[in-house]
Amino acid sequence: MIYDVLVIGAGGAGLSAALSAKEEGAKVLVAGKSYPTRSQTSMAQGGINAVLSENGDTIFSHIEDTLNSSAGLADKRVVEYVCKEAPKAIKWLDSIGTPFSRENGKIAQRKLGGSYAPRACYAQDYTGLKILHTLYDFSIKEGIEFLDESFLLNLIVEENRVKGATFLDIKTSQVKQILSKSVIVATGGYSKIYKDFSTNSSHATGDGLSAALRAGCRLSDMEFIQFHPTALKKSSVLISEAARGAGGFLINQKGERFVDELLTRDEVSRAIYNEIEKGNEVFLDIRHLGKEFIEKNLPQERKLSIIYEGVDPLKEPIPIKPAAHYTMGGIDVDENLETSVENLYAVGECANAKLHGANRLGGNSLLEIVVLGKFAGKNAAKSAKGSVVEDKFYEKTLMDANFIKGVFSFPNKIDFYEKRDFLSKIFYRNVGVYREEMGLKGVLSVVKQMQRELSFMGIKDKSPLYNTNLIEFIEFGNMIELAETILVSAISRNESRGAHFRVDYPQRDDEKFLAHTVTWKEDGVLCADFEKVKN
Amino acid sequence: MKIEIRRYHPHFEPKSIFMSYEIPEGLTLLEALEHIKSKLDSTLTFSKGCRSGVCGSCAVRVNEKEVLACEYRVKDGDKIEALKASEVVRDLIVDMKKPLETLKKAKSYLLEQNIVSMDEEDEKMTKKQSDCILCSSCYSSCPVFETNPDFLGPFALTRNYRYVVDKRETKKKEKIEAILQNGIWDCTLCGNCTEVCPQGIDPKTDIMMLQSWATKFGYQNPNIANFGSFGLDF
Ligand SMILES: Cc1cc2nc3c(=O)[nH]c(=O)nc-3n(C[C@H](O)[C@H](O)[C@H](O)COP(=O)(O)OP(=O)(O)OC[C@H]3O[C@@H](n4cnc5c(N)ncnc54)[C@H](O)[C@@H]3O)c2cc1C
Ligand code: SF4
Ligand code: SF4
Ligand code: FES
């Protein structure tokens, strides 16, 4: 069986892509390591940006806000395309049944940080959940074919053209190949390198990016990682920006406000980090918004705070800290979302379409996954048309099967779970809201050591049946591969811009660094360079 | 403190046993499972994702009641098991294939794309039902599966209802027709599903509402109709 379009990842980006590829008449398969509705997209609370009427807000200011936040690293054409398509995307989501919140007969909108006007459409504080489930329901209606619990190992590429991908069938630990004329990687971001210091789902291990890197793709702007200012102190579970958008205060234990709550995320995160470094505790205070308002508009935030922090925000301020939240960097794609490998596309948080640049505006990534997801699906379906893939057993599949067999016999002398925890801690400390050359280089040498030790690690569970120990080990391998690209990029960028703040180079330096950091592999060795921003 | 987990592996003998683990105080069940996996026993197998109650990955049964592992605080002596009514793959993991197939059968989607003007009242009609995270807790709690494995089950019916009452849905009758067989009339209205739903959804009431929609379209409860004819014969 050879598919026209293989979509890897079943979050909002993957489902949007699959639906539009199918609409173009393509034979589509969506493969994912979990089940579609378990994707991280379900976690988005705040909203999805779109200017629905030019009454007070304008598409022009959506473009401006996005560009401002991007600190020079967004591609203006991409930003314009996405902002202009935004109203259509909301209309489409509405037409397939998304239960958006309403106000006076219209889709309700609220203001998120960094935005000029109330522009984020929402579905109470379950925006991502409701969009994802509606996309899933619609996919069932359209007869989209799913392959769940299948873990992407590698992309199959010959003569710089994609032929399909290899997967680990999680239920059996068998390696299989799936062939397709076009492939779309939509596997989400890599914030989970920060593990307990990240708001993300445990699935956000960047598998698609490292597979792409190994397949010859370029990764770009990997050092740009957005920290969300308001994650719960104990668990890093996110308290959405909607809380600040609605007028929530940030205070320390003395009850003092210390920052304008509606500044961009990186500015607010740094201000909070400073307070904590000073020995203060930081809280999000929404008590003054009132019971009725909170119950109607922020029930999810209240519930999370009670369950995970033991604090009822109606009565007490919520203890918080900044945590890794969104990864701007990704698989480098052109304006059609194609990677440097032919017929291989990437979209959503795993890709760098240059929409967010050095910092993402809240509410723009749900928008990206729908608008660019659809665009990627359409383009992939088109390029599948002229393409042929030979129906044979590919070398890569055999190599991967052998690799998996090998992992079962790794000696397991070093515990990778301990290393994974350690990695997350040194990343939060040294590759967090503040960075500086010495620290970055130190972490790089630790990461390289971990890469060398990988084959001394391995798994304790030797059963081929649904082996999550094996899955977590492969995910760890992917994360230390990506960790190197993040560090090399962060070390090269001797300036501060957007989410990347270098204590030793606190100024933005457009002369040298109005450029994308690009990393790729040659014969297994990581290379890095800068590429001037086109505009 | 100690908790017990029912381990299951089809290739082992015995296939299923309770094992006891010592864990620190004050953890959510998901944190406890992660603690066991990374520190005590790497073979323990379970699902996870958001760890904040929205992705629906982590539902299990604690002392025979369905909960989300990530929202539940562990107590000493708790007994943890996999969900019921679906095939257990290994330990706490069940195969979601069969439960998810009910969504297609129940046509739980908008039958035709449509845009109509909606206000807050219209939004309210489907607000609760569309909070569903497909965790399958309700499915596990439902007694009907013991006698009828083809029953559509609570979440698919709730989702069907969510679209039936959606103002954008124009083909309400076709929707109702999808859930007559192995659907609304097979429910015993026991209320288990409503009791366990972590999202506070009330599938039982939704099913009752669907029954009255069905009656409105001229369909009758076949069980009651039987009694009727029995009565005449008598
Ligand atoms: C707590 C939280 C709140 C957020 N709130 C907002 C918000 O209000 N507004 C906004 O715009 N954005 C928000 N975001 C960001 C936004 O939700 C994400 O960027 C977006 O949903 C990413 O979608 P995606 O489809 O690219 O990836 P995901 O939804 O992460 O999906 C990735 C898919 O790939 C699959 N996958 C991963 N690895 C593999 C592999 N090896 N093999 C096979 N499949 C694999 C996964 O199973 C999953 O199906 C939030 C993020 C978080 C964490
Ligand atoms: S209705 Fe409730 S219990 Fe059932 S799947 Fe949905 S969220 Fe889970
Ligand atoms: S009320 Fe009906 S659907 Fe719900 S658990 Fe009981 S029998 Fe099953
Ligand atoms: S981990 Fe997502 S619901 Fe529990």
PDB file of N, CA, C and O and ligand atoms in Angstrom, chain A residues 133, chain B residues 53 56 59 66 68 96 128-129 131-141 154-156 158-159 192-194 196-203 206, ligand 2:
ATOM      1  N   HIS A 133     -11.299  18.168  19.450  1.00  0.00           N
ATOM      2  CA  HIS A 133     -12.355  17.154  19.397  1.00  0.00           C
ATOM      3  C   HIS A 133     -13.284  17.381  18.206  1.00  0.00           C
ATOM      4  O   HIS A 133     -13.759  16.431  17.598  1.00  0.00           O
TER       5      HIS A 133
ATOM      6  N   GLY B  53      -5.649  16.670  33.417  1.00  0.00           N
ATOM      7  CA  GLY B  53      -7.070  16.373  33.314  1.00  0.00           C
ATOM      8  C   GLY B  53      -7.772  16.768  32.026  1.00  0.00           C
ATOM      9  O   GLY B  53      -8.986  16.900  32.008  1.00  0.00           O
ATOM     10  N   GLY B  56      -7.373  12.943  28.628  1.00  0.00           N
ATOM     11  CA  GLY B  56      -8.119  11.687  28.721  1.00  0.00           C
ATOM     12  C   GLY B  56      -7.287  10.425  28.638  1.00  0.00           C
ATOM     13  O   GLY B  56      -7.820   9.342  28.441  1.00  0.00           O
ATOM     14  N   ALA B  59      -7.154   7.475  32.599  1.00  0.00           N
ATOM     15  CA  ALA B  59      -8.224   6.932  33.439  1.00  0.00           C
ATOM     16  C   ALA B  59      -7.914   5.496  33.854  1.00  0.00           C
ATOM     17  O   ALA B  59      -7.466   4.692  33.043  1.00  0.00           O
ATOM     18  N   GLU B  66     -13.856   4.542  38.693  1.00  0.00           N
ATOM     19  CA  GLU B  66     -13.051   5.187  37.656  1.00  0.00           C
ATOM     20  C   GLU B  66     -12.610   6.587  38.094  1.00  0.00           C
ATOM     21  O   GLU B  66     -13.424   7.370  38.592  1.00  0.00           O
ATOM     22  N   LEU B  68      -9.375   9.821  36.989  1.00  0.00           N
ATOM     23  CA  LEU B  68      -8.203  10.200  36.208  1.00  0.00           C
ATOM     24  C   LEU B  68      -7.001  10.129  37.150  1.00  0.00           C
ATOM     25  O   LEU B  68      -6.995  10.780  38.200  1.00  0.00           O
ATOM     26  N   MET B  96      -8.224   1.137  23.069  1.00  0.00           N
ATOM     27  CA  MET B  96      -9.321   2.103  22.870  1.00  0.00           C
ATOM     28  C   MET B  96     -10.040   1.902  21.535  1.00  0.00           C
ATOM     29  O   MET B  96     -10.967   2.637  21.205  1.00  0.00           O
ATOM     30  N   LYS B 128     -21.628  21.684  28.276  1.00  0.00           N
ATOM     31  CA  LYS B 128     -21.182  20.619  29.170  1.00  0.00           C
ATOM     32  C   LYS B 128     -20.759  19.376  28.374  1.00  0.00           C
ATOM     33  O   LYS B 128     -19.692  18.812  28.599  1.00  0.00           O
ATOM     34  N   GLN B 129     -21.613  18.969  27.437  1.00  0.00           N
ATOM     35  CA  GLN B 129     -21.320  17.742  26.676  1.00  0.00           C
ATOM     36  C   GLN B 129     -20.005  17.861  25.909  1.00  0.00           C
ATOM     37  O   GLN B 129     -19.286  16.887  25.747  1.00  0.00           O
ATOM     38  N   ASP B 131     -17.426  19.261  26.831  1.00  0.00           N
ATOM     39  CA  ASP B 131     -16.262  19.199  27.733  1.00  0.00           C
ATOM     40  C   ASP B 131     -15.650  17.798  27.758  1.00  0.00           C
ATOM     41  O   ASP B 131     -14.630  17.573  28.406  1.00  0.00           O
ATOM     42  N   CYS B 132     -16.286  16.846  27.090  1.00  0.00           N
ATOM     43  CA  CYS B 132     -15.839  15.437  27.154  1.00  0.00           C
ATOM     44  C   CYS B 132     -14.394  15.307  26.675  1.00  0.00           C
ATOM     45  O   CYS B 132     -13.999  15.867  25.659  1.00  0.00           O
ATOM     46  N   ILE B 133     -13.597  14.543  27.430  1.00  0.00           N
ATOM     47  CA  ILE B 133     -12.187  14.344  27.070  1.00  0.00           C
ATOM     48  C   ILE B 133     -11.929  12.934  26.550  1.00  0.00           C
ATOM     49  O   ILE B 133     -10.778  12.522  26.408  1.00  0.00           O
ATOM     50  N   LEU B 134     -12.996  12.169  26.299  1.00  0.00           N
ATOM     51  CA  LEU B 134     -12.883  10.791  25.792  1.00  0.00           C
ATOM     52  C   LEU B 134     -11.958   9.928  26.652  1.00  0.00           C
ATOM     53  O   LEU B 134     -11.123   9.194  26.125  1.00  0.00           O
ATOM     54  N   CYS B 135     -12.135  10.030  27.960  1.00  0.00           N
ATOM     55  CA  CYS B 135     -11.277   9.248  28.856  1.00  0.00           C
ATOM     56  C   CYS B 135     -11.783   7.825  29.010  1.00  0.00           C
ATOM     57  O   CYS B 135     -11.089   6.967  29.518  1.00  0.00           O
ATOM     58  N   SER B 136     -13.043   7.605  28.598  1.00  0.00           N
ATOM     59  CA  SER B 136     -13.637   6.267  28.629  1.00  0.00           C
ATOM     60  C   SER B 136     -13.996   5.780  30.038  1.00  0.00           C
ATOM     61  O   SER B 136     -14.320   4.611  30.215  1.00  0.00           O
ATOM     62  N   SER B 137     -13.958   6.642  31.017  1.00  0.00           N
ATOM     63  CA  SER B 137     -14.354   6.259  32.377  1.00  0.00           C
ATOM     64  C   SER B 137     -15.795   5.770  32.403  1.00  0.00           C
ATOM     65  O   SER B 137     -16.117   4.750  33.014  1.00  0.00           O
ATOM     66  N   CYS B 138     -16.662   6.530  31.745  1.00  0.00           N
ATOM     67  CA  CYS B 138     -18.086   6.186  31.747  1.00  0.00           C
ATOM     68  C   CYS B 138     -18.307   4.832  31.089  1.00  0.00           C
ATOM     69  O   CYS B 138     -19.083   4.011  31.568  1.00  0.00           O
ATOM     70  N   TYR B 139     -17.614   4.607  30.009  1.00  0.00           N
ATOM     71  CA  TYR B 139     -17.714   3.353  29.256  1.00  0.00           C
ATOM     72  C   TYR B 139     -17.366   2.178  30.178  1.00  0.00           C
ATOM     73  O   TYR B 139     -18.042   1.157  30.208  1.00  0.00           O
ATOM     74  N   SER B 140     -16.313   2.375  30.957  1.00  0.00           N
ATOM     75  CA  SER B 140     -15.855   1.336  31.875  1.00  0.00           C
ATOM     76  C   SER B 140     -16.878   1.060  32.974  1.00  0.00           C
ATOM     77  O   SER B 140     -17.031  -0.069  33.429  1.00  0.00           O
ATOM     78  N   SER B 141     -17.588   2.093  33.387  1.00  0.00           N
ATOM     79  CA  SER B 141     -18.509   1.951  34.517  1.00  0.00           C
ATOM     80  C   SER B 141     -19.867   1.374  34.121  1.00  0.00           C
ATOM     81  O   SER B 141     -20.673   1.033  34.967  1.00  0.00           O
ATOM     82  N   PRO B 154     -22.058   5.302  26.908  1.00  0.00           N
ATOM     83  CA  PRO B 154     -22.404   6.663  27.307  1.00  0.00           C
ATOM     84  C   PRO B 154     -21.722   7.787  26.529  1.00  0.00           C
ATOM     85  O   PRO B 154     -22.391   8.735  26.112  1.00  0.00           O
ATOM     86  N   PHE B 155     -20.398   7.710  26.288  1.00  0.00           N
ATOM     87  CA  PHE B 155     -19.773   8.915  25.698  1.00  0.00           C
ATOM     88  C   PHE B 155     -20.199   9.145  24.256  1.00  0.00           C
ATOM     89  O   PHE B 155     -20.351  10.276  23.813  1.00  0.00           O
ATOM     90  N   ALA B 156     -20.435   8.027  23.526  1.00  0.00           N
ATOM     91  CA  ALA B 156     -20.860   8.196  22.130  1.00  0.00           C
ATOM     92  C   ALA B 156     -22.271   8.781  22.083  1.00  0.00           C
ATOM     93  O   ALA B 156     -22.591   9.603  21.223  1.00  0.00           O
ATOM     94  N   THR B 158     -23.723  10.672  24.463  1.00  0.00           N
ATOM     95  CA  THR B 158     -23.629  12.072  24.871  1.00  0.00           C
ATOM     96  C   THR B 158     -23.138  12.942  23.716  1.00  0.00           C
ATOM     97  O   THR B 158     -23.611  14.050  23.490  1.00  0.00           O
ATOM     98  N   ARG B 159     -22.200  12.410  22.973  1.00  0.00           N
ATOM     99  CA  ARG B 159     -21.653  13.184  21.858  1.00  0.00           C
ATOM    100  C   ARG B 159     -22.668  13.285  20.717  1.00  0.00           C
ATOM    101  O   ARG B 159     -22.761  14.312  20.036  1.00  0.00           O
ATOM    102  N   ASN B 192     -24.428   5.199  36.565  1.00  0.00           N
ATOM    103  CA  ASN B 192     -22.988   5.013  36.862  1.00  0.00           C
ATOM    104  C   ASN B 192     -22.114   5.999  36.093  1.00  0.00           C
ATOM    105  O   ASN B 192     -21.167   6.583  36.634  1.00  0.00           O
ATOM    106  N   CYS B 193     -22.429   6.148  34.816  1.00  0.00           N
ATOM    107  CA  CYS B 193     -21.609   6.999  33.950  1.00  0.00           C
ATOM    108  C   CYS B 193     -21.560   8.428  34.494  1.00  0.00           C
ATOM    109  O   CYS B 193     -20.490   9.051  34.569  1.00  0.00           O
ATOM    110  N   THR B 194     -22.711   8.916  34.883  1.00  0.00           N
ATOM    111  CA  THR B 194     -22.808  10.274  35.410  1.00  0.00           C
ATOM    112  C   THR B 194     -21.991  10.415  36.685  1.00  0.00           C
ATOM    113  O   THR B 194     -21.320  11.424  36.897  1.00  0.00           O
ATOM    114  N   VAL B 196     -19.259   8.787  37.550  1.00  0.00           N
ATOM    115  CA  VAL B 196     -17.789   8.727  37.435  1.00  0.00           C
ATOM    116  C   VAL B 196     -17.188   9.803  36.544  1.00  0.00           C
ATOM    117  O   VAL B 196     -15.977  10.012  36.564  1.00  0.00           O
ATOM    118  N   CYS B 197     -17.995  10.479  35.726  1.00  0.00           N
ATOM    119  CA  CYS B 197     -17.393  11.390  34.744  1.00  0.00           C
ATOM    120  C   CYS B 197     -16.560  12.488  35.415  1.00  0.00           C
ATOM    121  O   CYS B 197     -17.071  13.256  36.221  1.00  0.00           O
ATOM    122  N   PRO B 198     -15.263  12.567  35.086  1.00  0.00           N
ATOM    123  CA  PRO B 198     -14.414  13.581  35.715  1.00  0.00           C
ATOM    124  C   PRO B 198     -14.763  14.993  35.266  1.00  0.00           C
ATOM    125  O   PRO B 198     -14.344  15.964  35.884  1.00  0.00           O
ATOM    126  N   GLN B 199     -15.507  15.113  34.177  1.00  0.00           N
ATOM    127  CA  GLN B 199     -15.853  16.426  33.654  1.00  0.00           C
ATOM    128  C   GLN B 199     -17.256  16.857  34.077  1.00  0.00           C
ATOM    129  O   GLN B 199     -17.774  17.858  33.575  1.00  0.00           O
ATOM    130  N   GLY B 200     -17.878  16.088  34.952  1.00  0.00           N
ATOM    131  CA  GLY B 200     -19.213  16.464  35.409  1.00  0.00           C
ATOM    132  C   GLY B 200     -20.281  16.381  34.335  1.00  0.00           C
ATOM    133  O   GLY B 200     -21.307  17.054  34.405  1.00  0.00           O
ATOM    134  N   ILE B 201     -20.028  15.551  33.333  1.00  0.00           N
ATOM    135  CA  ILE B 201     -21.015  15.376  32.270  1.00  0.00           C
ATOM    136  C   ILE B 201     -22.047  14.354  32.753  1.00  0.00           C
ATOM    137  O   ILE B 201     -21.739  13.483  33.564  1.00  0.00           O
ATOM    138  N   ASP B 202     -23.256  14.463  32.234  1.00  0.00           N
ATOM    139  CA  ASP B 202     -24.356  13.636  32.706  1.00  0.00           C
ATOM    140  C   ASP B 202     -24.938  12.819  31.549  1.00  0.00           C
ATOM    141  O   ASP B 202     -26.024  13.125  31.053  1.00  0.00           O
ATOM    142  N   PRO B 203     -24.219  11.782  31.108  1.00  0.00           N
ATOM    143  CA  PRO B 203     -24.698  11.006  29.956  1.00  0.00           C
ATOM    144  C   PRO B 203     -26.090  10.426  30.188  1.00  0.00           C
ATOM    145  O   PRO B 203     -26.902  10.363  29.256  1.00  0.00           O
ATOM    146  N   ASP B 206     -28.589  12.908  29.269  1.00  0.00           N
ATOM    147  CA  ASP B 206     -28.533  13.113  27.818  1.00  0.00           C
ATOM    148  C   ASP B 206     -29.256  11.974  27.100  1.00  0.00           C
ATOM    149  O   ASP B 206     -29.949  12.193  26.105  1.00  0.00           O
TER     150      ASP B 206
HETATM  151  S1  SF4 C   2     -18.400  11.559  29.173  1.00  0.00           S
HETATM  152 FE1  SF4 C   2     -17.051  11.949  30.903  1.00  0.00          FE
HETATM  153  S2  SF4 C   2     -16.375   9.923  31.565  1.00  0.00           S
HETATM  154 FE2  SF4 C   2     -17.232   9.675  29.548  1.00  0.00          FE
HETATM  155  S3  SF4 C   2     -15.488   9.816  28.148  1.00  0.00           S
HETATM  156 FE3  SF4 C   2     -16.363  11.860  28.300  1.00  0.00          FE
HETATM  157  S4  SF4 C   2     -15.222  12.849  29.936  1.00  0.00           S
HETATM  158 FE4  SF4 C   2     -14.814  10.650  30.129  1.00  0.00          FE
END
